[in-house]
Coordinates of C-alpha atoms and ligand atoms in Angstrom, one line a residue:
M15 CA 74.8 178.5 -7.8
S16 CA 71.7 178.6 -5.7
R17 CA 70.9 175.7 -3.5
A18 CA 67.2 176.6 -3.6
F19 CA 66.3 173.4 -5.4
D20 CA 66.5 169.9 -4.0
A21 CA 66.5 168.2 -7.4
V22 CA 66.9 169.0 -11.1
V23 CA 64.9 167.2 -13.7
L24 CA 66.0 167.4 -17.4
G25 CA 63.1 167.2 -19.9
S26 CA 59.5 168.2 -19.6
G27 CA 57.9 165.2 -21.4
V28 CA 55.6 162.8 -19.5
A29 CA 58.6 161.1 -17.8
G30 CA 60.2 164.3 -16.6
L31 CA 57.0 165.9 -15.3
C32 CA 55.8 162.7 -13.7
A33 CA 59.1 162.5 -11.8
A34 CA 59.2 166.2 -11.0
T35 CA 55.6 166.3 -9.6
R36 CA 56.1 163.1 -7.6
L37 CA 59.3 164.6 -6.0
A38 CA 57.4 167.8 -5.3
E39 CA 54.5 165.8 -3.8
A40 CA 57.1 164.3 -1.4
G41 CA 58.2 167.8 -0.4
A42 CA 61.1 168.5 -2.7
R43 CA 61.6 171.8 -4.5
V44 CA 62.2 170.8 -8.1
L45 CA 63.7 172.6 -11.1
V46 CA 62.7 171.2 -14.5
L47 CA 64.9 172.2 -17.4
E48 CA 63.5 171.8 -20.9
A49 CA 65.6 172.3 -24.0
R50 CA 62.8 173.4 -26.3
P51 CA 60.8 176.6 -26.1
S52 CA 57.7 174.7 -24.9
G53 CA 57.0 171.5 -22.9
G54 CA 55.6 168.1 -23.5
G55 CA 58.3 166.5 -25.7
R56 CA 56.8 163.9 -27.9
A57 CA 53.3 164.3 -26.4
T58 CA 52.6 168.0 -27.0
A59 CA 50.5 170.4 -29.0
F60 CA 51.0 173.5 -31.2
T61 CA 48.8 176.2 -32.6
D62 CA 47.9 175.7 -36.2
P63 CA 48.7 179.1 -37.8
R64 CA 45.9 178.9 -40.4
S65 CA 42.9 177.8 -38.2
G66 CA 44.2 179.0 -34.8
E67 CA 43.3 175.6 -33.4
R68 CA 45.5 173.7 -30.9
V69 CA 46.7 170.6 -32.7
D70 CA 48.4 167.7 -31.0
N71 CA 51.7 166.7 -32.5
G72 CA 50.0 163.3 -33.0
Q73 CA 46.8 161.9 -31.5
H74 CA 47.5 160.0 -28.3
A75 CA 45.3 157.2 -27.2
L76 CA 45.6 155.9 -23.6
F77 CA 44.1 152.7 -22.2
G78 CA 42.3 152.1 -18.9
C79 CA 45.3 150.0 -17.8
Y80 CA 47.6 153.1 -17.8
R81 CA 47.7 153.2 -14.0
D82 CA 50.8 155.3 -13.5
T83 CA 49.5 157.8 -16.0
F84 CA 46.2 158.2 -14.2
R85 CA 48.1 158.5 -10.9
F86 CA 50.1 161.4 -12.4
L87 CA 47.0 163.1 -13.8
E88 CA 45.2 162.8 -10.5
R89 CA 48.2 164.4 -8.7
I90 CA 48.1 167.4 -11.0
G91 CA 44.3 167.6 -11.0
T92 CA 43.5 166.7 -14.6
R93 CA 42.3 163.1 -14.5
Q94 CA 38.8 164.2 -15.5
L95 CA 40.2 165.6 -18.8
V96 CA 40.7 162.0 -20.1
R97 CA 37.5 160.3 -21.2
L98 CA 37.7 156.6 -20.3
E99 CA 35.2 154.3 -22.0
P100 CA 33.6 151.7 -19.6
R101 CA 34.9 148.8 -21.8
L102 CA 36.4 147.9 -25.1
S103 CA 34.4 149.3 -28.1
L104 CA 35.9 150.0 -31.5
D105 CA 34.4 150.9 -34.8
L106 CA 36.4 149.5 -37.7
V107 CA 36.1 149.7 -41.5
L108 CA 37.5 146.5 -42.8
P109 CA 39.7 146.6 -46.0
D110 CA 36.7 145.6 -48.1
G111 CA 34.7 148.6 -46.8
R112 CA 32.4 146.8 -44.3
L113 CA 31.8 148.9 -41.2
T114 CA 31.8 146.7 -38.0
R115 CA 32.0 147.2 -34.3
L116 CA 34.2 145.1 -31.9
A117 CA 32.7 145.6 -28.5
A118 CA 32.8 143.8 -25.2
P119 CA 29.3 143.2 -23.9
A120 CA 28.1 144.7 -20.6
L121 CA 29.1 141.8 -18.3
P122 CA 29.3 142.3 -14.5
D123 CA 32.4 144.1 -13.4
W124 CA 33.7 141.1 -11.4
V125 CA 34.0 139.1 -14.7
P126 CA 37.8 139.3 -15.5
G127 CA 39.0 141.5 -18.3
A128 CA 40.2 138.5 -20.3
A129 CA 36.6 137.2 -20.4
H130 CA 35.3 140.5 -21.6
L131 CA 37.8 140.5 -24.6
A132 CA 36.9 136.8 -25.3
A133 CA 33.2 137.7 -25.3
A134 CA 33.9 140.7 -27.6
V135 CA 35.7 138.5 -30.1
L136 CA 33.3 135.5 -29.8
G137 CA 30.4 138.0 -30.5
W138 CA 32.1 139.7 -33.4
D139 CA 29.9 139.0 -36.4
Q140 CA 32.8 139.2 -38.9
L141 CA 34.4 136.0 -37.7
D142 CA 33.7 132.4 -38.3
W143 CA 33.9 129.7 -35.6
A144 CA 37.4 128.7 -36.5
D145 CA 38.6 132.3 -36.1
R146 CA 36.8 132.6 -32.7
W147 CA 38.3 129.3 -31.6
S148 CA 41.8 130.4 -32.5
V149 CA 41.5 133.5 -30.2
L150 CA 40.7 131.2 -27.3
R151 CA 44.0 129.4 -27.9
L152 CA 45.7 132.6 -26.5
A153 CA 44.0 132.3 -23.1
G154 CA 46.6 129.8 -21.7
P155 CA 49.8 131.6 -22.9
L156 CA 48.4 135.0 -21.7
R157 CA 47.4 133.7 -18.3
R158 CA 50.9 132.2 -17.8
A159 CA 52.5 135.5 -19.1
Q160 CA 50.6 137.6 -16.5
A161 CA 53.0 136.3 -13.8
T162 CA 56.0 137.8 -15.6
L163 CA 54.4 141.1 -16.6
R164 CA 57.0 143.2 -14.9
E165 CA 60.0 141.0 -15.9
S166 CA 62.5 141.5 -18.7
D167 CA 62.3 140.1 -22.2
A168 CA 65.0 137.6 -21.1
A169 CA 62.7 136.4 -18.3
L170 CA 59.9 135.9 -20.8
E171 CA 62.3 133.8 -22.9
T172 CA 63.5 131.8 -19.8
H173 CA 59.9 131.0 -18.9
G174 CA 59.2 129.9 -22.4
H175 CA 56.6 132.6 -23.2
V176 CA 58.5 133.8 -26.2
R177 CA 61.3 132.3 -28.2
A178 CA 64.7 134.0 -28.8
G179 CA 64.3 136.6 -31.6
E180 CA 60.6 135.8 -32.1
T181 CA 58.6 138.6 -33.7
V182 CA 54.9 139.4 -33.0
E183 CA 53.9 137.8 -36.3
Q184 CA 55.7 134.6 -35.5
W185 CA 54.3 134.5 -32.0
L186 CA 50.7 134.9 -33.3
R187 CA 51.2 132.2 -35.9
R188 CA 52.8 129.9 -33.4
H189 CA 49.6 130.3 -31.3
G190 CA 47.4 129.5 -34.2
Q191 CA 45.9 132.9 -34.8
R192 CA 43.9 132.9 -38.1
A193 CA 44.6 135.3 -40.9
R194 CA 41.4 137.4 -40.4
L195 CA 42.0 137.9 -36.7
V196 CA 45.6 138.8 -37.4
D197 CA 44.8 141.3 -40.1
W198 CA 41.8 143.0 -38.5
L199 CA 42.6 142.8 -34.8
W200 CA 46.2 141.8 -33.8
E201 CA 48.1 143.7 -36.5
P202 CA 46.4 147.1 -35.9
L203 CA 46.7 146.6 -32.2
A204 CA 50.4 145.7 -32.4
L205 CA 51.1 148.6 -34.7
A206 CA 49.3 151.1 -32.4
A207 CA 50.9 149.7 -29.3
L208 CA 54.5 149.1 -30.5
N209 CA 54.7 151.5 -33.5
Q210 CA 56.3 148.9 -35.6
P211 CA 55.0 146.3 -38.1
M212 CA 54.4 143.0 -36.4
Q213 CA 56.9 141.4 -38.8
V214 CA 59.6 143.5 -37.2
A215 CA 58.6 144.1 -33.5
A216 CA 59.6 141.6 -30.9
A217 CA 56.9 139.4 -29.3
G218 CA 57.8 140.1 -25.7
P219 CA 56.5 143.7 -25.4
F220 CA 53.3 142.8 -27.3
L221 CA 52.7 140.0 -24.9
R222 CA 53.0 142.4 -22.0
V223 CA 50.7 144.9 -23.6
L224 CA 48.1 142.1 -24.1
A225 CA 48.5 140.9 -20.5
A226 CA 48.1 144.5 -19.2
L227 CA 45.0 145.1 -21.2
L228 CA 43.4 141.9 -20.0
D229 CA 44.5 142.2 -16.4
G230 CA 41.8 143.3 -13.9
G231 CA 38.5 144.7 -14.9
P232 CA 36.9 145.5 -18.3
E233 CA 38.0 149.2 -18.3
N234 CA 41.6 148.1 -18.6
A235 CA 41.2 147.4 -22.3
A236 CA 39.0 150.4 -22.9
L237 CA 40.3 153.5 -24.8
A238 CA 40.9 156.7 -22.9
L239 CA 41.1 159.8 -25.0
P240 CA 42.2 163.3 -23.8
V241 CA 39.5 166.0 -24.2
V242 CA 42.0 168.9 -24.2
P243 CA 45.2 169.4 -26.2
L244 CA 48.1 167.4 -24.7
D245 CA 50.0 170.3 -23.2
E246 CA 46.8 171.5 -21.4
L247 CA 46.4 167.9 -20.1
Y248 CA 49.7 167.8 -18.2
V249 CA 52.3 170.4 -19.1
T250 CA 50.7 173.6 -17.9
P251 CA 49.1 171.9 -14.9
S252 CA 52.5 170.3 -13.9
A253 CA 54.2 173.7 -14.1
R254 CA 51.5 175.1 -11.8
Y255 CA 51.9 172.2 -9.4
L256 CA 55.6 172.7 -9.2
A257 CA 55.4 176.4 -8.8
A258 CA 53.0 176.0 -5.9
R259 CA 55.6 173.9 -4.2
G260 CA 58.6 176.1 -4.6
G261 CA 59.7 174.6 -8.0
E262 CA 60.0 175.8 -11.5
L263 CA 59.7 174.7 -15.1
R264 CA 62.2 176.6 -17.3
Y265 CA 62.0 176.5 -21.2
G266 CA 64.8 177.0 -23.7
A267 CA 67.2 175.4 -21.2
Q268 CA 69.2 172.6 -22.9
A269 CA 71.3 171.1 -20.1
R270 CA 74.6 169.2 -20.0
L271 CA 75.8 167.3 -17.0
M272 CA 79.4 167.2 -15.8
P273 CA 81.1 166.0 -12.7
G274 CA 80.9 168.7 -10.0
P275 CA 82.6 169.3 -6.6
D276 CA 81.8 167.3 -3.5
G277 CA 80.3 164.4 -5.4
R278 CA 77.6 166.8 -6.7
I279 CA 76.6 167.0 -10.4
H280 CA 77.3 170.1 -12.4
V281 CA 74.3 171.1 -14.5
Q282 CA 75.1 173.6 -17.2
T283 CA 72.7 175.5 -19.6
R284 CA 73.7 178.3 -22.0
Q285 CA 72.6 180.9 -19.4
D286 CA 73.0 179.2 -16.0
R287 CA 74.7 176.5 -13.9
W288 CA 73.8 174.6 -10.8
E289 CA 75.6 172.1 -8.6
A290 CA 72.9 169.5 -7.9
G291 CA 72.8 166.7 -5.4
L292 CA 70.0 164.9 -7.2
V293 CA 69.4 164.8 -11.0
V294 CA 66.7 162.9 -12.9
C295 CA 67.6 162.8 -16.6
A296 CA 64.4 162.3 -18.6
A297 CA 65.8 163.1 -22.0
P298 CA 65.1 160.6 -24.8
W299 CA 67.7 158.0 -25.7
H300 CA 69.0 159.9 -28.8
A301 CA 69.7 163.0 -26.7
L302 CA 71.8 161.1 -24.1
P303 CA 75.3 161.5 -25.6
Q304 CA 75.2 165.4 -25.7
T305 CA 73.4 165.5 -22.3
L306 CA 75.5 163.0 -20.3
G307 CA 78.6 162.5 -22.4
A308 CA 81.0 164.5 -20.1
L309 CA 79.6 163.0 -16.9
A310 CA 80.0 159.4 -18.3
Q311 CA 83.7 159.6 -18.8
G312 CA 85.3 157.1 -16.5
V313 CA 82.0 155.6 -15.3
P314 CA 81.8 152.3 -17.2
A315 CA 78.2 151.6 -16.4
L316 CA 77.1 155.0 -17.8
M317 CA 79.4 154.6 -20.8
A318 CA 77.6 151.3 -21.6
V319 CA 74.2 153.1 -21.3
L320 CA 75.4 155.7 -23.8
S321 CA 76.8 153.3 -26.3
D322 CA 73.5 151.3 -26.2
A323 CA 71.5 154.5 -26.6
V324 CA 73.6 155.5 -29.7
A325 CA 72.9 152.0 -31.2
T326 CA 69.1 152.1 -30.6
A327 CA 67.1 152.6 -33.8
A328 CA 64.0 154.7 -34.0
S329 CA 60.5 154.1 -35.5
P330 CA 58.5 157.0 -37.0
I331 CA 54.8 158.1 -36.8
V332 CA 53.2 160.3 -39.5
T333 CA 50.0 162.2 -38.7
V334 CA 48.0 164.0 -41.4
N335 CA 45.3 166.5 -40.2
L336 CA 42.5 167.1 -42.6
W337 CA 40.1 170.0 -42.4
Y338 CA 36.6 169.3 -43.8
D339 CA 33.6 171.6 -44.2
R340 CA 31.5 169.3 -42.1
P341 CA 31.7 166.4 -39.6
V342 CA 32.7 163.1 -41.2
L343 CA 32.9 160.5 -38.4
D344 CA 30.1 159.4 -36.1
G345 CA 32.4 159.0 -33.1
P346 CA 35.9 160.1 -32.0
V347 CA 37.8 157.2 -33.4
L348 CA 37.6 154.8 -36.3
G349 CA 40.0 151.9 -37.1
L350 CA 41.1 151.5 -40.7
P351 CA 43.0 148.1 -40.7
G352 CA 45.0 147.3 -43.8
R353 CA 45.6 151.0 -44.8
V354 CA 48.7 153.2 -44.5
F355 CA 46.8 155.4 -42.1
Q356 CA 45.4 152.9 -39.6
W357 CA 43.4 155.2 -37.3
A358 CA 41.2 158.3 -37.8
F359 CA 40.2 160.6 -34.9
E360 CA 37.5 163.3 -35.4
R361 CA 38.8 165.9 -33.0
R362 CA 35.5 167.8 -32.6
H363 CA 34.1 164.8 -30.6
L364 CA 37.0 165.2 -28.2
V365 CA 38.2 168.8 -28.1
G366 CA 35.6 171.6 -28.2
G367 CA 36.0 173.8 -31.3
A368 CA 38.4 171.6 -33.2
T369 CA 37.3 171.0 -36.8
H370 CA 39.9 168.6 -38.1
V371 CA 40.3 164.9 -38.5
S372 CA 43.7 163.3 -37.5
L373 CA 44.8 160.3 -39.5
V374 CA 47.6 158.4 -37.9
S375 CA 50.2 156.1 -39.6
S376 CA 52.2 154.1 -37.1
G377 CA 55.4 152.3 -38.1
A378 CA 55.5 154.8 -40.9
A379 CA 59.1 154.2 -42.2
D380 CA 57.8 153.5 -45.7
V381 CA 56.0 156.8 -46.1
L382 CA 58.1 159.1 -43.8
H383 CA 59.9 160.7 -46.7
Q384 CA 57.0 161.3 -49.0
S385 CA 56.0 164.9 -49.7
N386 CA 53.4 166.6 -47.7
E387 CA 51.2 166.8 -50.8
A388 CA 51.5 163.0 -51.4
L389 CA 50.8 162.2 -47.7
G390 CA 47.8 164.5 -47.6
A391 CA 46.3 163.1 -50.8
L392 CA 46.9 159.5 -49.6
A393 CA 45.2 160.2 -46.2
A394 CA 42.3 161.9 -47.8
T395 CA 41.8 159.1 -50.3
E396 CA 42.0 156.4 -47.7
L397 CA 39.4 158.1 -45.5
A398 CA 37.1 159.0 -48.5
T399 CA 37.2 155.3 -49.6
A400 CA 36.3 154.0 -46.2
V401 CA 33.9 156.7 -45.0
P402 CA 31.1 157.9 -47.4
A403 CA 30.6 161.2 -45.4
A404 CA 34.3 162.1 -46.0
A405 CA 33.8 161.4 -49.7
G406 CA 30.9 163.8 -49.7
A407 CA 32.6 166.6 -47.7
T408 CA 34.8 169.3 -49.0
L409 CA 38.4 169.1 -47.9
S410 CA 39.8 172.6 -47.3
R411 CA 43.3 171.9 -46.1
T412 CA 45.8 169.2 -45.1
Q413 CA 48.7 169.5 -42.7
T414 CA 51.4 166.9 -41.9
V415 CA 53.3 166.1 -38.7
R416 CA 56.3 163.8 -39.0
E417 CA 57.8 162.4 -35.9
A418 CA 60.9 160.5 -37.2
R419 CA 61.9 159.4 -33.7
A420 CA 58.5 158.9 -32.3
T421 CA 59.6 155.7 -30.5
Y422 CA 62.6 153.4 -30.2
S423 CA 62.7 150.2 -32.2
L424 CA 61.4 147.0 -30.5
A425 CA 63.0 144.7 -33.0
P426 CA 64.7 141.6 -31.6
G427 CA 68.4 142.3 -31.1
Q428 CA 68.1 146.0 -30.2
P429 CA 70.4 147.0 -27.3
A430 CA 69.3 146.4 -23.7
R431 CA 67.3 149.3 -22.1
P432 CA 68.9 150.8 -19.1
S433 CA 67.6 150.8 -15.5
T434 CA 66.7 153.9 -13.5
V435 CA 69.8 153.7 -11.3
T436 CA 73.1 154.7 -12.9
G437 CA 76.7 154.3 -11.8
V438 CA 76.7 157.9 -10.7
P439 CA 75.5 158.7 -7.2
G440 CA 72.5 161.1 -7.3
L441 CA 71.8 160.5 -11.0
F442 CA 68.7 158.7 -12.1
L443 CA 67.3 158.0 -15.6
A444 CA 63.7 158.3 -16.7
G445 CA 62.0 158.1 -20.1
D446 CA 59.8 155.7 -22.0
W447 CA 63.0 153.9 -23.2
I448 CA 64.0 152.9 -19.6
E449 CA 63.6 149.2 -18.9
T450 CA 60.0 149.1 -17.7
G451 CA 58.9 146.1 -19.7
L452 CA 56.5 148.4 -21.6
P453 CA 56.8 149.7 -25.1
A454 CA 57.4 153.4 -25.9
T455 CA 54.1 154.8 -24.5
I456 CA 52.8 157.5 -22.2
E457 CA 52.4 154.7 -19.6
G458 CA 56.0 153.5 -20.0
A459 CA 57.2 157.2 -19.5
A460 CA 55.0 157.6 -16.5
V461 CA 56.2 154.3 -14.9
S462 CA 59.8 155.4 -15.5
G463 CA 59.2 158.9 -14.0
H464 CA 57.6 157.5 -10.8
R465 CA 60.4 154.9 -10.5
A466 CA 63.1 157.6 -10.8
A467 CA 61.3 159.9 -8.4
D468 CA 60.9 157.2 -5.8
A469 CA 64.6 156.3 -6.1
A470 CA 65.5 160.0 -5.7
C471 CA 63.2 160.4 -2.8
A472 CA 64.9 157.5 -1.0
V473 CA 68.2 159.4 -1.4
L474 CA 66.7 162.6 -0.1
H475 CA 65.2 160.9 2.9
A476 CA 68.5 159.1 3.7
R477 CA 70.4 162.4 3.5
A478 CA 67.8 164.1 5.7
R479 CA 68.4 161.4 8.4
Q480 CA 72.2 161.9 8.3
P481 CA 73.5 163.8 11.3
G482 CA 74.8 167.3 10.7
Ligands
LIG13 C1 53.1 161.1 -33.0 C2 53.1 160.3 -31.7 C3 52.0 159.5 -31.4 C4 52.1 158.8 -30.2 N1 50.9 158.1 -29.8 C5 50.9 157.5 -28.6 C6 49.7 156.9 -28.1 O1 48.7 156.9 -28.8 N2 49.7 156.3 -26.9 C7 50.8 156.3 -26.1 O2 50.8 155.8 -25.0 N3 52.0 156.8 -26.6 C8 52.1 157.4 -27.8 N4 53.3 157.9 -28.2 C9 54.5 157.8 -27.4 C10 54.6 158.8 -26.3 O3 54.4 160.1 -26.8 C11 56.0 158.8 -25.7 O4 56.3 157.4 -25.3 C12 56.1 159.7 -24.5 O5 55.6 160.9 -24.7 C13 57.6 159.8 -24.2 O6 57.8 160.7 -23.1 P1 59.2 160.9 -22.5 O7 59.0 161.9 -21.4 O8 59.9 159.6 -22.2 O9 60.1 161.6 -23.6 P2 59.9 162.9 -24.5 O10 58.5 163.2 -24.7 O11 60.7 162.7 -25.7 O12 60.5 164.1 -23.5 C14 61.8 164.3 -23.4 C15 62.1 165.8 -23.2 O13 63.4 166.1 -22.9 C16 63.8 167.2 -23.6 N5 65.3 167.2 -23.6 C17 66.1 166.4 -24.4 N6 67.4 166.7 -24.1 C18 67.4 167.6 -23.1 C19 68.4 168.3 -22.4 N7 69.7 168.0 -22.6 N8 68.1 169.3 -21.5 C20 66.8 169.5 -21.2 N9 65.8 168.9 -21.9 C21 66.1 168.0 -22.8 C22 63.2 167.1 -24.9 O14 63.1 168.4 -25.6 C23 61.8 166.6 -24.5 O15 60.9 167.7 -24.3 C24 53.3 158.7 -29.4 C25 54.4 159.4 -29.8 C26 54.3 160.2 -30.9 C27 55.6 161.0 -31.3

């Protein structure tokens, strides 16, 4: 095996590429092995055979508070390919068909983010005063939760921010949130952020999402949408970044790890093998047994991680892409609370040349197994009922993307999430499912990637200081 690489990273999703480029930035030559024929994992794009358009495997929305994600994009030179709104502004069609906008007013930047959100809700003309008052009741709990943002769910319980086994819905009710606010604001936000119904998802991760959105300035709660297909945003640029620093991203290279000689790790693909001193495994939780199984034998800490990974449930997302003969939305995004498809994105407002609208159903367990025809018809009907321009347009085609394991379950009682450091010297874990305190998001993946890279860099530096 060649010793040309300082580190091997498994997986070319956000976590893997974040880790690899951070290591390369620190001077390491990095080999990334990706099992699939193309990169990006759960945040990727494909070419639609009929239209020739690049289509994301599901629309991804980022937020201004995605700090590690923006650091990653700055590193690879694509930060400008994400359009960040200056502050929160969302158009919604309520279940009864009313079009409304929830928007933070243009307050000075030094006014804290929480005040911007409070101002948005207080100024929302769809609420009465009791609704508005109820949102103010969250101010105290959220302020207190800020201090434990980076702590585990157990710490949130210990500090009394959430109760054992409490779901998002129970937490919102306990804090007096009124039905309209829950139905029109909190439920769609929780579904989008956690990819699970609020009756199922645990309160802790939601509390952290809220605290992160409200932390700092007004842009933290603002939407940030990529203006290129996802692979162009970070996969191709990462591959270029690595190649320029002596690294490589290799596709079709499903890797297995085994114990190697001299305390090194044996990395095996169908075609090649390497003995690596440093490995970052950024495969998703469900791929862990076949990736790490052999290495974990006799390492109790890693065996425990594997059995937790096997016991972790998944939650699906279904996306239906609709091709119309004309534009149907006034802006890039429209919220559709109370529907199966809760968000619509008109891609032409984001990506030049795209002519389709993407409808996203998060927490889609109930519809995952419906036929493509049924899902296409449901998405088109929901959009036409909410948006007159869609009702008047001709729908030429529908296309469905199912991601059965889009995210891991955040239901109370799920197995603990592992940390970056394993019981095996030189092996670090990354991925949105690592214990970052965040739900399964691009930002969770980016945080985990940076964390794994920093731990690996520390090992590299320590080895470099060793005599001989
Ligand atoms: C449809 C959809 C919509 C989403 N919307 C949003 C959103 O709006 N906002 C947001 O923040 N997040 C969203 N997410 C979540 C986000 O995409 C994920 O949290 C994130 O992409 C996970 O990145 P990752 O690198 O941890 O894992 P992955 O993307 O799963 O990457 C892991 C990679 O490892 C590879 N691999 C596995 N085993 C091996 C092996 N043995 N050897 C080599 N390679 C291996 C896999 O092929 C894969 O490419 C969405 C997810 C989906 C599916």
